[in-house]
Amino acid sequence: MTVAETREFDPGLFLAEGDLPSDTVTPDLLILNQPIASFDVFARLWRHTIYQICADGGANRLYDMFEGALELRRGDFLPDAIHGDLDSLRDDVRAYYTSRGVDVSQDLDQYSTDFGKAMQKIFSRDSPSPQREVIVLGTLAGRVDQGLGLLHELIREESRHPDLQLWLFSESNVSFILKATHNIIQNTLSNRLFTRNVGLLPIYGPAVITTTGLEWDVKDWETQMGHQVSTSNHTVAEEVHVQTNAPILFTIERAVLATGAKPAQRR
């Protein structure tokens, strides 16, 4: 994804009905212990990932999503692994997935979160490419401390692994970190997978940014929490360009996804 001084992002690829382009790194999927807001979004993300892992109680969320009308489809969405300290994993959920061959493993390290433990599990696997992409299925709603903690873990993991790209798919947005370089967010309008609502948040420290493709573009603009920030901005072009001298969080709102996602194929 990195080309010289420019980093390109196309978050709509993971929500498209078709296959990923052949030159795209196939991501892994990390399911956190947080509500899964949309089955249709979930099914498309699952289809576009090569390895699916639940962080401890994330397995409860996956299992419970298939109550009622979706129950017959539970067996079509078996994760490759469930990993964490396992203090949240219910006995009935563990028994179900274990009986179907899912790898359930425990890490009792009290100095790392289930998110961090799951990321270690992902990196323990061989990869054909040095570039790693991980889709994180979580939420920024609910407890404020947990939402901020999740944003902290995004920057921590990307700082530890320079070739890692994390995508946070929360209840209504896609969020990812723009690093200190020229960043291009592609296909923001034509695929109709997103609304025009975006935000550029300097939650990791002060930054100076220059943008094009937004309704309210800025040039050499100092942004800092507690001072001035570009929230509630709007896309007006197919590409949004952001030059920044420090990491910032970019978030774009998802449009309502058409129903009818294709069934997943178990690899």
Coordinates of C-alpha atoms in Angstrom, one line a residue:
M1 CA 0.0 0.0 0.0
T2 CA 2.9 2.4 0.6
V3 CA 4.3 4.1 -2.5
A4 CA 7.3 6.3 -1.9
E5 CA 6.0 9.2 0.3
T6 CA 2.4 8.5 -0.3
R7 CA 0.0 6.2 1.5
E8 CA -3.2 5.2 -0.2
F9 CA -6.4 4.0 1.5
D10 CA -9.5 2.5 0.0
P11 CA -11.8 1.3 2.8
G12 CA -14.7 0.6 0.5
L13 CA -12.9 -2.5 -0.9
F14 CA -13.8 -4.5 2.2
L15 CA -17.5 -3.6 1.9
A16 CA -17.8 -4.3 -1.9
E17 CA -19.8 -7.3 -3.1
G18 CA -17.1 -8.4 -5.5
D19 CA -13.7 -10.0 -4.7
L20 CA -10.7 -7.9 -3.6
P21 CA -8.3 -6.9 -6.4
S22 CA -5.5 -9.4 -6.9
D23 CA -2.8 -6.9 -5.8
T24 CA -4.6 -6.2 -2.5
V25 CA -3.2 -7.7 0.7
T26 CA -6.0 -9.9 2.1
P27 CA -6.7 -8.8 5.7
D28 CA -7.3 -10.7 8.9
L29 CA -10.5 -10.1 10.9
L30 CA -10.3 -9.4 14.7
I31 CA -13.7 -9.6 16.5
L32 CA -13.8 -7.8 19.8
N33 CA -16.1 -8.4 22.8
Q34 CA -18.4 -5.6 21.7
P35 CA -21.9 -5.6 20.0
I36 CA -21.9 -6.4 16.2
A37 CA -24.2 -3.8 14.8
S38 CA -24.9 -5.2 11.3
F39 CA -24.9 -8.7 10.0
D40 CA -24.7 -7.5 6.4
V41 CA -21.5 -5.5 7.1
F42 CA -20.1 -8.3 9.2
A43 CA -20.7 -10.9 6.4
R44 CA -18.9 -8.8 3.8
L45 CA -15.9 -8.2 6.0
W46 CA -15.8 -11.9 6.8
R47 CA -15.8 -12.7 3.1
H48 CA -12.9 -10.4 2.4
T49 CA -10.7 -11.8 5.2
I50 CA -8.4 -14.8 5.2
Y51 CA -8.1 -15.4 9.0
Q52 CA -10.8 -14.7 11.6
I53 CA -10.0 -14.5 15.3
C54 CA -12.2 -13.7 18.3
A55 CA -10.6 -11.9 21.2
D56 CA -12.0 -13.8 24.2
G57 CA -15.6 -12.7 24.7
G58 CA -15.8 -11.6 21.0
A59 CA -16.7 -15.3 20.5
N60 CA -19.8 -14.7 22.6
R61 CA -20.8 -11.8 20.3
L62 CA -20.2 -13.9 17.2
Y63 CA -22.3 -16.8 18.6
D64 CA -25.1 -14.6 19.8
M65 CA -25.5 -12.8 16.5
F66 CA -26.9 -16.0 15.1
E67 CA -29.9 -16.2 17.4
G68 CA -33.4 -16.4 15.9
A69 CA -33.7 -16.2 12.1
L70 CA -29.9 -16.5 11.5
E71 CA -29.3 -19.5 13.7
L72 CA -29.0 -22.0 10.8
R73 CA -26.1 -19.9 9.5
R74 CA -24.0 -20.0 12.6
G75 CA -21.9 -23.0 11.2
D76 CA -21.0 -21.0 8.1
F77 CA -19.1 -18.5 10.2
L78 CA -16.7 -20.5 12.3
P79 CA -13.6 -18.5 13.4
D80 CA -10.1 -19.9 13.0
A81 CA -9.3 -19.1 16.6
I82 CA -10.5 -17.7 20.0
H83 CA -7.7 -16.2 22.1
G84 CA -7.3 -14.2 25.2
D85 CA -7.4 -14.7 29.0
L86 CA -10.8 -16.4 28.4
D87 CA -12.3 -14.8 31.5
S88 CA -15.3 -13.6 29.4
L89 CA -15.8 -16.7 27.2
R90 CA -19.0 -18.5 28.1
D91 CA -19.0 -22.2 28.7
D92 CA -21.7 -22.9 26.1
V93 CA -19.9 -20.8 23.4
R94 CA -16.6 -22.5 24.1
A95 CA -18.2 -26.0 23.9
Y96 CA -19.9 -25.1 20.6
Y97 CA -16.8 -23.8 18.9
T98 CA -14.4 -26.4 20.3
S99 CA -16.7 -29.2 19.1
R100 CA -16.4 -27.8 15.6
G101 CA -12.6 -27.7 15.6
V102 CA -12.0 -24.0 16.4
D103 CA -8.6 -23.3 18.1
V104 CA -9.3 -22.0 21.6
S105 CA -6.1 -20.8 23.4
Q106 CA -5.4 -18.9 26.6
D107 CA -2.9 -16.2 27.5
L108 CA -3.0 -15.2 31.2
D109 CA -0.6 -12.3 30.8
Q110 CA -2.1 -9.5 33.0
Y111 CA -0.1 -6.8 31.3
S112 CA -1.7 -7.1 27.9
T113 CA -5.3 -6.7 26.8
D114 CA -7.3 -9.3 24.9
F115 CA -6.8 -7.0 21.8
G116 CA -3.1 -7.2 22.3
K117 CA -3.1 -10.9 22.9
A118 CA -5.1 -11.5 19.7
M119 CA -2.7 -9.3 17.7
Q120 CA 0.2 -11.4 19.0
K121 CA -1.7 -14.5 17.8
I122 CA -2.2 -12.9 14.4
F123 CA 1.5 -12.1 14.1
S124 CA 2.5 -15.6 15.1
R125 CA 1.2 -16.8 11.8
D126 CA 3.4 -16.9 8.7
S127 CA 2.5 -14.3 6.1
P128 CA 3.5 -14.2 2.4
S129 CA 3.8 -10.4 2.6
P130 CA 5.5 -8.1 5.1
Q131 CA 2.5 -5.9 4.9
R132 CA -0.3 -6.9 7.3
E133 CA -3.8 -5.7 7.2
V134 CA -6.2 -6.3 10.1
I135 CA -9.9 -5.3 10.2
V136 CA -11.0 -4.7 13.8
L137 CA -14.7 -5.2 14.4
G138 CA -15.5 -3.1 17.5
T139 CA -17.4 -0.1 18.8
L140 CA -16.7 3.4 20.1
A141 CA -20.1 3.5 21.7
G142 CA -20.7 2.5 25.3
R143 CA -18.1 3.2 27.9
V144 CA -15.8 6.1 27.2
D145 CA -12.8 4.6 28.8
Q146 CA -13.1 1.4 26.6
G147 CA -13.5 3.5 23.4
L148 CA -10.5 5.6 24.2
G149 CA -8.6 2.5 25.1
L150 CA -9.4 1.0 21.7
L151 CA -8.0 4.1 19.9
H152 CA -4.9 3.8 22.1
E153 CA -4.4 0.2 21.0
L154 CA -4.6 1.1 17.4
I155 CA -1.7 3.5 17.6
R156 CA 0.3 1.2 19.9
E157 CA 0.1 -1.8 17.5
E158 CA 0.9 0.3 14.4
S159 CA 3.9 1.8 16.2
R160 CA 5.1 -1.7 17.1
H161 CA 4.6 -3.0 13.6
P162 CA 5.5 -0.4 10.9
D163 CA 4.0 -2.6 8.1
L164 CA 0.7 -3.0 9.9
Q165 CA -2.5 -1.3 8.7
L166 CA -5.5 -1.4 11.1
W167 CA -9.1 -0.7 10.0
L168 CA -11.6 -0.1 12.8
F169 CA -15.2 -0.9 11.7
S170 CA -17.4 0.5 14.4
E171 CA -21.2 0.7 14.5
S172 CA -21.5 3.4 11.8
N173 CA -17.9 4.4 10.8
V174 CA -14.6 3.3 9.4
S175 CA -11.6 4.8 11.2
F176 CA -7.9 4.5 10.5
I177 CA -4.7 6.3 11.3
L178 CA -3.0 8.7 8.9
K179 CA 0.7 8.8 9.5
A180 CA 3.1 11.7 9.1
T181 CA 3.2 11.8 5.3
H182 CA 0.9 12.4 2.3
N183 CA -2.2 10.3 2.6
I184 CA -4.9 9.7 -0.1
I185 CA -8.3 8.3 0.8
Q186 CA -9.8 6.9 -2.5
N187 CA -13.3 6.3 -3.8
T188 CA -15.1 8.3 -1.2
L189 CA -18.1 9.1 -3.4
S190 CA -18.7 6.9 -6.3
N191 CA -19.1 3.5 -4.5
R192 CA -21.9 4.9 -2.4
L193 CA -20.7 3.0 0.6
F194 CA -20.1 6.1 2.6
T195 CA -21.8 9.4 3.4
R196 CA -20.0 12.7 3.0
N197 CA -19.3 13.0 6.8
V198 CA -15.7 12.7 7.8
G199 CA -13.5 13.8 10.7
L200 CA -9.8 14.4 11.2
L201 CA -9.0 14.1 14.9
P202 CA -5.5 14.8 16.4
I203 CA -6.1 12.4 19.3
Y204 CA -2.5 11.3 19.3
G205 CA -1.0 14.8 19.7
P206 CA -0.8 18.1 17.9
A207 CA -0.4 18.1 14.1
V208 CA -0.2 20.4 11.2
I209 CA -2.4 19.3 8.3
T210 CA -3.1 20.4 4.7
T211 CA -6.2 18.9 2.9
T212 CA -7.9 18.8 -0.4
G213 CA -11.2 17.2 -1.4
L214 CA -13.1 18.4 1.7
E215 CA -15.8 21.1 1.9
W216 CA -13.6 22.9 4.4
D217 CA -10.1 22.4 3.3
V218 CA -7.2 23.8 5.3
K219 CA -3.5 24.6 4.5
D220 CA -0.7 24.3 7.1
W221 CA -3.4 24.3 9.8
E222 CA -2.5 23.6 13.4
T223 CA -4.9 21.1 15.0
Q224 CA -4.9 19.9 18.6
M225 CA -7.4 18.6 21.0
G226 CA -8.7 21.4 23.2
H227 CA -7.9 23.9 20.4
Q228 CA -9.1 23.5 16.8
V229 CA -10.1 20.3 15.1
S230 CA -11.8 19.3 11.8
T231 CA -14.8 17.4 12.9
S232 CA -18.1 17.3 11.0
N233 CA -16.3 17.9 7.7
H234 CA -17.6 16.7 4.3
T235 CA -16.1 15.1 1.3
V236 CA -16.6 16.8 -2.1
A237 CA -14.2 14.9 -4.3
E238 CA -13.5 11.3 -5.2
E239 CA -10.1 11.5 -3.5
V240 CA -9.3 13.2 -0.2
H241 CA -5.7 14.2 0.3
V242 CA -4.3 14.8 3.8
Q243 CA -0.7 15.9 4.4
T244 CA 0.1 15.7 8.1
N245 CA 3.3 16.0 10.2
A246 CA 2.0 13.7 12.9
P247 CA -0.4 10.8 13.2
I248 CA -4.1 11.7 13.2
L249 CA -7.3 9.6 13.2
F250 CA -9.4 9.7 10.0
T251 CA -13.0 8.6 10.3
I252 CA -15.7 8.4 7.6
E253 CA -19.3 7.5 8.1
R254 CA -20.7 4.4 6.4
A255 CA -23.9 4.6 4.3
V256 CA -26.6 2.0 4.9
L257 CA -25.5 -1.2 3.3
A258 CA -27.8 -3.0 0.9
T259 CA -28.9 -6.4 2.2
G260 CA -28.2 -9.7 0.6
A261 CA -24.6 -10.4 1.4
K262 CA -23.3 -13.6 -0.1
P263 CA -22.8 -16.7 2.1
A264 CA -19.3 -17.1 3.4
Q265 CA -17.2 -20.0 2.2
R266 CA -15.2 -21.8 4.9
R267 CA -11.6 -22.2 3.8

